[in-house]
Amino acid sequence: MLKISQVTKNYGNLKANDNINIEIPEKSVALLVGPNGAGKSTLLKCIMGLLRYSGEIEINGLRNKSVEAKRIMGYVPEIPHMYPLLTIDEHLEFTARAYKLDETWRERADNLLKRFELDDKKNKLGGTLSKGMQQKLSICVALLPEPDFILFDEPLIGLDPYAIKQLKNIFRELAESGHSLLISTHILDTVDELWDQVFIMDHGKVVANGEKSELDRLGKTLEDFFFDVTDNSLTDVKSKLTLNSDPDLNSNPDIDIATEQD
Amino acid sequence: MQAFVYLKVRTIINWFKQLKEKPSRLISVLFYAGLLGVVFFIPNSDSSPAESELMQSDFSRYIISAVFFGIWLILNAFAWHSGTKSGVSIFTLPDTQFLFTAPFKPASILLYGMISQLKTSLLSSIFLLYQIPTLNKFYLSSGQITTIFAAWIMTIFFNHIISAFVYAISYKSEKRVKIVEIVIYAIPILSLLLGFFFVLKESDVLNGLTQFIQSKILYLIPGAGWAKGILDLALLGFNWLGIVCLAVFIFVPIVLMRIIYRMDIDYYEDAMSMIQATPNSPEQQAIVQEAQRKAYAKFKVRKTGINKGFGENTIFYKQLCEYRRTRPRIVGFTMLTLFLVLGVMAVILINSETNNPLLYWGISIVILFFSAFNSTTIKAFADDQFFTLPGNSTLKIIYSGVLGIILAMLDLIPAYLFVIIYSGFNLLLLPIGIILSGSIFMVINSAQILTYRIFGEVKSTFSVMVLLTFSFVFCLPGVGMILAGGYFLVSFGAYWAYLLIAGGFFVNCLLGLVGIFTGKKYLEEGPTR
């Protein structure tokens, strides 16, 4: 489904993403977790084709920057930005037109708006929406075209408890209906027990990855795994890593610096 | 394409709809529309037969052609130059979320962005309508005036397309940017050289320039030259080259659009970095900090006087500190332009009867009118801290505007000083000229505060148009009285004219106070954002 090969993204001297290799199979929910500044949002932007990078990213065998790939991808950015002079309803209609959706989009749009309690605010202009409402609309817009693969960048930020519950239900429904999700977050219980795969990023690298089934077998929670990997002491990291940690980790002297800087 | 059209149409409809909820905006729109409407009812004043003959002569047509050609040449250069910038600034943050992630070709989005910029350019070209009475004086038919407008619109459209094209071919290559820059400078320089050639050939400046402006070689210049060809076709009668210019002007943008559409361009990152005003992620913060560090590293950090501030006037010292840290050089573009323009005028007019201080003052005000829109009060309004700082609101507004006015007045000093000394005028005119100019900056500052209060920003096309209109209208009474007073004083030595000048100054001060009062109210009500 998603194949990221040797992706590196530099901002001047700063390596925001450093030789990232990730594969996410179809119909799976993957988590991208890591501390602030780990490079998660940058990686998501690279996947969406919003940034220039070296390496390759493919979705269903399509180059991620192609129009065909965009058609099967959805993206909920960390900070939503709405058109100030379009209403909530018009944002959805614009999306429907942009993705050339069939007539059924209206029904789906109404359903999404209802779930996120935006149905009675349909005619409110984007410029008058609170941050939380913008985030809800942003999610509705990403889900409307029913993309096969959806990227969520810190999706819970700004949402009220009710909307968080709704979004978690939506994650469950999407996972059950065979959509693939990549959720970037530093809130570890974002998807509760729904996830299949986790990638832990730190200092621009994927320092470890694991599957839920393996963690379950070892009796470890996601939180345990995360702190094991991102612990300050390199010695601890080396001894504690029991899953599919980066093979370079033991030999890469950079990790010393990375962990000490934490 | 359907989605783009929908986006634009709904935005325009909603813009009009929201006017109902914001009466102040509605009033400003009606005021602006009313002012435009007035233009069509200005009667054509009678002129003497000799004047009338001159206005109808071919020579007057050459002047019109030359003026428009000159303006189009400048617009061309700006458009080409904007295409060489390392990022495109035509998109908004919502565009990055809705357009960049949608299944559109990047080239389609770029073209959409460039073409939607047309609205900005066309709205800012509305001032052309004010020229209708002037064009009527030249006895131009409505068809000829329409052709001028059509050529203008075509030029602006072409400029946007060429800007997109230049960007698309050069954003990855510094070498190509350099080539484009060479072309940008080469066109006006070659045009000037051609002008000199004709002047030398004719051994007479006027004849040479007339020959130059009639030269068909100018039609070779992309954009400005083709527009001139169309204009000459309408003004000077049928010629085949004019028809060719028209055909080329229609054909080339279509070809360029097709080329852009077929290109695989990857500019989203540039566009996003240009419009993300505040860095959100640590990576972005790192980029911005690094860029700032490099930019500031060039400048020597000096004592800026921030330690002198206390209470409300801290705002002034903070602005002064920021200004000196980022722009340590006093000599800027405006100061140089004023010095060059007024200096050249002084040299040319040294023995002329028309050489009087009023002329220089008037010209400097026209130049400053377009360069004085840098109100430090508006900048302060954009900062929430300005609202929360304790202190007297009136004093806060006054202190926040002082620096902008002082800086604008500083720009005048070298030019005024040169003109006064070179032309042998009374040195007392220097402080008088600067004080009178300062009063006009106060008026422009008021117009900016008022516009900001109505729109909550002075960035959108319409708010800028309203700002220009407010500034123009507010400046009229004061400048009118000062110029009238100056005229009577210089021409007839009428001492009562001093009263008129003083009256103009006080009118400006009064309008300045209106701005302070408006700003105070806005400060107390809180930001509209």
Short mmCIF file of C-alpha atoms in Angstrom, two decimals, chain A residues 7-18 37-47 49-54 75 78 153 201 203-204, chain B residues 268-270 272-274 276 279-291 293-294:
data_model
loop_
_atom_site.label_atom_id
_atom_site.label_comp_id
_atom_site.label_asym_id
_atom_site.label_seq_id
_atom_site.Cartn_x
_atom_site.Cartn_y
_atom_site.Cartn_z
CA VAL A 7 13.35 9.32 2.22
CA THR A 8 15.51 12.16 3.48
CA LYS A 9 14.31 15.69 4.01
CA ASN A 10 16.73 18.46 4.88
CA TYR A 11 15.97 21.97 6.03
CA GLY A 12 19.33 23.61 5.56
CA ASN A 13 21.64 21.71 7.90
CA LEU A 14 18.75 20.19 9.81
CA LYS A 15 17.80 16.64 8.87
CA ALA A 16 14.07 16.60 9.51
CA ASN A 17 13.76 13.10 8.02
CA ASP A 18 16.83 10.93 7.77
CA GLY A 37 10.35 17.79 16.66
CA ALA A 38 10.91 14.13 15.77
CA GLY A 39 9.96 14.78 12.12
CA LYS A 40 6.51 13.16 12.07
CA SER A 41 4.62 16.07 10.46
CA THR A 42 7.41 16.51 7.93
CA LEU A 43 7.15 12.87 6.94
CA LEU A 44 3.39 13.15 6.53
CA LYS A 45 3.84 16.23 4.36
CA CYS A 46 6.40 14.36 2.27
CA ILE A 47 3.92 11.49 1.84
CA GLY A 49 3.70 15.44 -1.77
CA LEU A 50 3.75 18.83 -0.12
CA LEU A 51 7.53 18.91 0.33
CA ARG A 52 10.58 18.11 -1.75
CA TYR A 53 12.72 15.22 -0.53
CA SER A 54 15.14 12.61 -1.76
CA TYR A 75 -4.96 14.30 4.75
CA GLU A 78 -2.09 19.41 12.26
CA ASP A 153 -1.49 14.64 11.76
CA MET A 201 10.53 8.51 15.32
CA HIS A 203 15.54 13.15 15.61
CA GLY A 204 14.30 12.53 12.10
CA TYR B 268 4.35 23.38 -3.07
CA GLU B 269 7.14 23.61 -0.53
CA ASP B 270 8.14 27.09 -1.74
CA MET B 272 3.96 26.87 1.81
CA SER B 273 7.12 28.35 3.26
CA MET B 274 6.17 31.73 1.79
CA GLN B 276 3.36 30.22 6.68
CA PRO B 279 6.32 28.63 12.21
CA ASN B 280 4.20 25.87 13.68
CA SER B 281 6.46 22.92 14.04
CA PRO B 282 9.90 22.78 15.61
CA GLU B 283 11.37 22.10 12.17
CA GLN B 284 9.80 25.25 10.78
CA GLN B 285 10.93 27.20 13.82
CA ALA B 286 14.44 25.95 13.23
CA ILE B 287 14.31 27.11 9.61
CA VAL B 288 12.96 30.51 10.51
CA GLN B 289 15.46 30.95 13.34
CA GLU B 290 18.32 29.97 11.08
CA ALA B 291 17.15 32.38 8.38
CA ARG B 293 20.14 34.43 12.48
CA LYS B 294 21.78 34.65 9.07
#
